[in-house]
Coordinates of C-alpha atoms and ligand atoms in Angstrom, one line a residue:
X1 CA 7.1 5.7 -1.8
X2 CA 5.3 8.7 -3.1
X3 CA 2.2 7.6 -1.4
X4 CA 3.6 8.1 2.1
X5 CA 3.2 11.8 2.0
X6 CA -0.3 11.9 0.7
X7 CA -2.2 11.5 3.8
X8 CA 0.2 12.4 6.5
X9 CA -1.5 15.7 6.8
X10 CA -5.0 14.4 6.8
X11 CA -7.3 16.3 9.2
X12 CA -7.2 14.7 12.6
X13 CA -10.3 13.1 13.8
X14 CA -12.3 14.9 16.5
X15 CA -12.9 11.8 18.6
X16 CA -9.4 10.9 19.6
X17 CA -9.2 7.8 21.8
X18 CA -6.6 6.5 24.1
X19 CA -4.1 4.0 22.6
X20 CA -3.1 1.2 24.9
X21 CA -1.9 -2.4 24.6
X22 CA 1.0 -4.8 25.1
X23 CA 4.4 -3.5 23.9
X24 CA 5.9 -6.0 21.5
X25 CA 8.9 -4.1 20.2
X26 CA 10.8 -0.9 20.8
X27 CA 12.6 0.7 17.8
X28 CA 14.3 4.2 17.7
X29 CA 12.4 5.2 20.8
X30 CA 9.0 4.2 19.6
X31 CA 7.1 1.3 21.1
X32 CA 5.0 -1.0 18.9
X33 CA 1.9 -1.9 20.7
X34 CA -0.9 -4.3 20.1
X35 CA -3.4 -1.6 20.5
X36 CA -6.7 -2.8 22.0
X37 CA -9.0 0.2 21.1
X38 CA -7.6 0.3 17.5
X39 CA -7.5 -3.5 17.0
X40 CA -4.1 -3.4 15.1
X41 CA -0.4 -2.8 15.9
X42 CA 0.9 0.7 15.8
X43 CA 3.7 2.8 17.2
X44 CA 3.4 5.1 20.2
X45 CA 3.8 7.9 20.5
X46 CA 2.1 8.6 17.2
X47 CA 3.9 11.5 15.6
X48 CA 1.9 14.7 15.4
X49 CA 0.6 16.0 12.0
X50 CA 3.2 18.8 12.3
X51 CA 6.0 16.3 12.9
X52 CA 5.0 14.2 9.9
X53 CA 4.6 17.3 7.7
X54 CA 8.2 18.3 8.6
X55 CA 9.5 14.8 7.9
X56 CA 7.9 14.5 4.6
X57 CA 8.7 18.0 3.5
X58 CA 12.4 17.2 4.1
X59 CA 12.1 14.0 2.2
X60 CA 10.5 15.3 -0.9
X61 CA 14.0 15.7 -2.3
X62 CA 15.4 12.3 -1.4
X63 CA 12.3 10.4 -2.5
X64 CA 12.0 12.2 -5.8
X65 CA 15.5 11.2 -6.9
X66 CA 15.5 10.0 -10.5
X67 CA 16.4 6.4 -9.4
X68 CA 12.9 5.8 -8.1
X69 CA 11.3 6.6 -11.5
X70 CA 14.2 4.9 -13.4
X71 CA 13.6 1.6 -11.5
X72 CA 9.9 1.9 -11.8
X73 CA 10.2 2.3 -15.6
X74 CA 12.7 -0.6 -15.8
X75 CA 10.3 -2.9 -14.0
X76 CA 7.2 -1.6 -15.7
X77 CA 6.3 -4.8 -17.5
X78 CA 6.3 -6.6 -14.1
X79 CA 4.3 -3.8 -12.4
X80 CA 1.8 -4.0 -15.3
X81 CA 1.3 -7.8 -14.6
X82 CA 0.3 -7.0 -11.0
X83 CA -1.9 -4.1 -12.1
X84 CA -3.5 -6.2 -14.8
X85 CA -4.6 -8.8 -12.2
X86 CA -6.0 -6.1 -9.9
X87 CA -8.1 -4.5 -12.7
X88 CA -9.2 -8.0 -13.9
X89 CA -10.6 -8.5 -10.4
X90 CA -12.4 -5.2 -10.4
X91 CA -13.9 -5.9 -13.8
X92 CA -14.9 -9.4 -12.7
X93 CA -16.9 -7.9 -9.8
X94 CA -18.3 -4.7 -11.3
X95 CA -20.7 -4.3 -14.3
X96 CA -19.1 -2.8 -17.4
X97 CA -20.7 0.6 -16.9
X98 CA -18.8 1.0 -13.6
X99 CA -15.3 2.1 -14.5
X100 CA -14.5 5.2 -12.4
X101 CA -11.5 4.9 -10.1
X102 CA -9.8 7.2 -7.6
X103 CA -6.2 6.4 -6.7
X104 CA -5.2 7.9 -3.4
X105 CA -1.5 8.4 -3.4
X106 CA -1.2 7.9 -7.2
X107 CA 2.5 8.6 -7.4
X108 CA 3.9 8.9 -10.9
X109 CA 0.5 7.5 -12.3
X110 CA 1.5 4.1 -13.7
X111 CA -1.4 2.3 -12.0
X112 CA -4.0 4.8 -13.3
X113 CA -2.3 4.8 -16.7
X114 CA -2.7 1.0 -16.9
X115 CA -6.4 1.5 -16.1
X116 CA -6.8 4.3 -18.7
X117 CA -5.5 2.0 -21.4
X118 CA -8.3 -0.5 -20.6
X119 CA -11.0 2.1 -20.6
X120 CA -11.1 3.3 -16.9
X121 CA -11.8 6.9 -16.1
X122 CA -9.3 7.7 -13.4
X123 CA -8.5 10.4 -11.0
X124 CA -5.4 10.6 -8.8
X125 CA -4.6 12.4 -5.6
X126 CA -0.9 13.2 -5.4
X127 CA 0.6 16.4 -3.9
X128 CA 4.1 15.7 -5.1
X129 CA 4.8 18.2 -7.9
X130 CA 7.2 15.9 -9.7
X131 CA 4.8 12.9 -9.6
X132 CA 1.9 15.0 -10.6
X133 CA 3.9 16.4 -13.6
X134 CA 4.8 12.9 -14.6
X135 CA 1.1 11.8 -14.3
X136 CA 0.0 14.7 -16.5
X137 CA 2.5 13.7 -19.1
X138 CA 0.7 10.4 -19.2
X139 CA -2.6 12.3 -19.8
X140 CA -4.0 11.6 -16.3
X141 CA -6.2 13.8 -14.1
X142 CA -4.6 14.6 -10.8
X143 CA -5.6 16.6 -7.8
X144 CA -2.4 17.9 -6.3
X145 CA -3.6 18.3 -2.7
X146 CA -3.6 16.2 0.4
X147 CA -6.9 14.3 0.9
X148 CA -9.0 15.9 3.6
X149 CA -12.6 16.5 4.5
X150 CA -12.4 19.8 2.6
X151 CA -11.8 18.3 -0.8
X152 CA -13.9 15.1 -0.5
X153 CA -17.2 16.8 -1.6
X154 CA -15.7 18.2 -4.8
X155 CA -14.2 14.8 -6.0
X156 CA -17.5 13.1 -6.9
X157 CA -18.3 9.4 -6.6
X158 CA -16.3 6.4 -7.7
X159 CA -16.7 2.7 -8.4
X160 CA -13.3 1.9 -7.0
X161 CA -11.0 3.6 -4.5
X162 CA -7.5 2.3 -4.6
X163 CA -4.9 2.9 -1.9
X164 CA -1.5 1.2 -2.2
X165 CA 1.2 1.7 0.5
X166 CA -0.7 4.5 2.2
X167 CA -2.6 3.2 5.2
X168 CA 0.6 2.3 7.1
X169 CA 1.6 5.9 7.1
X170 CA -1.6 7.4 8.4
X171 CA -2.1 8.7 12.0
X172 CA -5.8 7.7 11.9
X173 CA -6.4 4.9 9.4
X174 CA -10.1 4.6 10.4
X175 CA -10.6 8.2 9.2
X176 CA -9.3 7.6 5.7
X177 CA -11.4 4.4 5.4
X178 CA -14.4 6.4 6.4
X179 CA -13.6 9.1 3.8
X180 CA -13.1 6.4 1.1
X181 CA -16.6 5.0 2.0
X182 CA -18.1 8.4 1.3
X183 CA -16.3 8.6 -2.1
X184 CA -17.8 5.3 -3.2
X185 CA -21.1 4.5 -5.0
X186 CA -23.1 1.9 -3.3
X187 CA -21.5 -1.5 -4.0
X188 CA -18.2 0.3 -4.9
X189 CA -14.9 -1.4 -4.1
X190 CA -12.1 -0.3 -1.8
X191 CA -8.8 -1.9 -2.7
X192 CA -6.0 -1.6 0.0
X193 CA -2.4 -2.8 -0.2
X194 CA -0.2 -2.5 2.9
X195 CA 3.0 -4.3 4.0
X196 CA 2.4 -7.7 5.7
X197 CA 4.5 -7.2 8.7
X198 CA 5.0 -9.5 11.7
X199 CA 4.2 -12.3 9.2
X200 CA 5.1 -15.9 10.1
X201 CA 8.3 -15.8 7.9
X202 CA 9.5 -12.7 9.7
X203 CA 8.7 -14.2 13.1
X204 CA 10.8 -17.3 12.0
X205 CA 13.7 -15.1 11.0
X206 CA 13.7 -13.5 14.5
X207 CA 13.5 -16.9 16.2
X208 CA 15.9 -18.9 14.0
X209 CA 18.4 -16.2 12.8
X210 CA 18.1 -13.5 15.5
X211 CA 17.0 -10.8 13.1
X212 CA 15.9 -7.5 14.4
X213 CA 12.5 -6.4 13.3
X214 CA 13.8 -4.4 10.3
X215 CA 10.3 -3.9 9.0
X216 CA 9.5 -1.6 12.0
X217 CA 10.2 1.8 10.5
X218 CA 9.1 4.7 12.7
X219 CA 8.1 7.5 12.2
X220 CA 7.2 6.7 8.6
X221 CA 5.4 3.4 9.2
X222 CA 3.0 4.0 12.0
X223 CA 0.6 1.0 11.6
X224 CA 1.4 -2.7 11.2
X225 CA -1.5 -4.7 9.8
X226 CA -2.2 -8.4 9.4
X227 CA -4.9 -9.9 7.1
X228 CA -7.2 -10.2 10.2
X229 CA -6.6 -6.7 11.7
X230 CA -7.1 -4.9 8.3
X231 CA -10.2 -6.9 7.6
X232 CA -11.6 -5.9 11.0
X233 CA -10.9 -2.3 10.4
X234 CA -12.8 -2.4 7.1
X235 CA -15.7 -4.3 8.5
X236 CA -16.0 -1.9 11.4
X237 CA -16.3 0.9 8.8
X238 CA -19.2 -0.7 6.9
X239 CA -17.3 -2.7 4.3
X240 CA -17.8 -6.4 3.3
X241 CA -14.6 -8.3 2.5
X242 CA -14.7 -9.6 -1.0
X243 CA -11.3 -11.2 -1.4
X244 CA -7.7 -11.1 -0.3
X245 CA -4.4 -12.0 -1.8
X246 CA -0.7 -11.2 -1.3
X247 CA 2.5 -10.5 -3.2
X248 CA 5.6 -12.7 -3.5
X249 CA 6.9 -13.7 -0.1
X250 CA 10.3 -12.0 -0.6
X251 CA 11.3 -12.7 3.0
X252 CA 11.8 -16.3 1.9
X253 CA 15.1 -15.2 0.5
X254 CA 16.2 -14.1 4.0
X255 CA 15.3 -17.6 5.3
X256 CA 17.3 -19.1 2.5
X257 CA 20.4 -17.1 3.5
X258 CA 20.3 -14.1 1.2
X259 CA 20.3 -11.2 3.7
X260 CA 19.3 -8.3 1.6
X261 CA 18.3 -6.1 4.6
X262 CA 20.3 -2.9 4.1
X263 CA 22.0 -4.3 1.0
X264 CA 20.6 -2.6 -2.1
X265 CA 22.6 -4.7 -4.6
X266 CA 21.4 -8.0 -3.1
X267 CA 17.9 -6.6 -2.6
X268 CA 17.8 -5.8 -6.3
X269 CA 19.0 -9.3 -7.2
X270 CA 16.3 -10.9 -5.1
X271 CA 13.7 -8.6 -6.6
X272 CA 14.8 -9.6 -10.1
X273 CA 14.4 -13.3 -9.2
X274 CA 10.8 -12.7 -8.0
X275 CA 10.1 -10.8 -11.2
X276 CA 11.5 -13.6 -13.3
X277 CA 9.3 -16.1 -11.4
X278 CA 6.2 -14.1 -12.0
X279 CA 7.0 -13.1 -15.6
X280 CA 7.9 -16.7 -16.5
X281 CA 4.6 -18.0 -15.1
X282 CA 2.8 -15.3 -17.2
X283 CA 4.7 -16.3 -20.4
X284 CA 3.7 -19.9 -19.7
X285 CA 0.1 -18.7 -19.4
X286 CA 0.0 -19.9 -15.8
X287 CA -1.5 -16.7 -14.3
X288 CA -4.3 -18.7 -12.8
X289 CA -1.8 -20.9 -11.0
X290 CA -0.1 -17.9 -9.6
X291 CA -3.3 -16.4 -8.4
X292 CA -4.2 -19.6 -6.6
X293 CA -0.7 -19.9 -5.1
X294 CA -0.8 -16.4 -3.8
X295 CA -4.3 -16.8 -2.4
X296 CA -3.1 -19.9 -0.6
X297 CA -0.1 -18.0 0.8
X298 CA -2.5 -15.2 2.0
X299 CA -4.6 -17.8 3.8
X300 CA -1.5 -18.7 5.7
X301 CA -0.8 -15.1 6.6
X302 CA 2.2 -15.1 4.2
X303 CA 3.4 -12.9 1.4
X304 CA 5.1 -9.5 1.5
X305 CA 2.0 -7.4 1.2
X306 CA -1.7 -7.7 2.2
X307 CA -4.1 -6.9 -0.6
X308 CA -7.8 -6.7 0.4
X309 CA -10.7 -5.8 -1.8
X310 CA -13.9 -4.9 0.1
X311 CA -17.2 -3.6 -1.0
X312 CA -19.3 -0.7 0.4
X313 CA -22.0 -2.6 2.2
Ligands
ZN1 ZN1 -4.5 2.6 19.0

């Protein structure tokens, strides 16, 4: 994802603390620990900022292949359904005069563009040149830098800070949550989306079908959150949890025997099925049913991603 590069180079926090906890997996020479001081799972050793910078610099080219944008465009109606629900929620919580949003790791800009069409004033942070150029074509305002203490002051204040598929890549997630808090007006919303790894379906796959933990992806994915551990991180940083939900529990296909891990063709087929499921519900005007279903899944710790909206307390 584009977002993964955005904060890899974020300034390191001054008060670095020891990471320790039970080792639950070892993948590619990295241990995944249930870190006690941090309160969530992450890999150790945590790659240095320099190592991450090197990794992401090398990957600029592979990530920016046209296929990524091509598929994004192909699936755009489906993406817009998800985005629409997200903006609906913001608009339900905030008064109509509060429509200023910052998207950290805004990628090609489709999320901000959706908001723009419904009257939101958006700003994206996205250092990828290609993504930034695409965003500008959509008429969006983009800061093409990495988010750091240095640029926070110049960005202004927002009613919503949105961060999708970013926090799992960050060396120090608490730091970025703190920065987000500073960027928000009082009562402003922070919306975070991260993978829901070590979820009960994945655990079942390991136990029943001897799957390896394919979701552990060092050095790119450093942190592995649950609904509880992400909520704790936000509360610790002065946020109140407003609501949570999830996305389609795509790992269900694996439990049903469609092993798409490492199989792009089958992965795409499964992806199309979940798009059909959601788009057919939308066509049948059953969005409310879908919202309740996914909220119930989230309450069970299920679903492929964790989405939490929290307000600046
Ligand atoms: Zn830790």
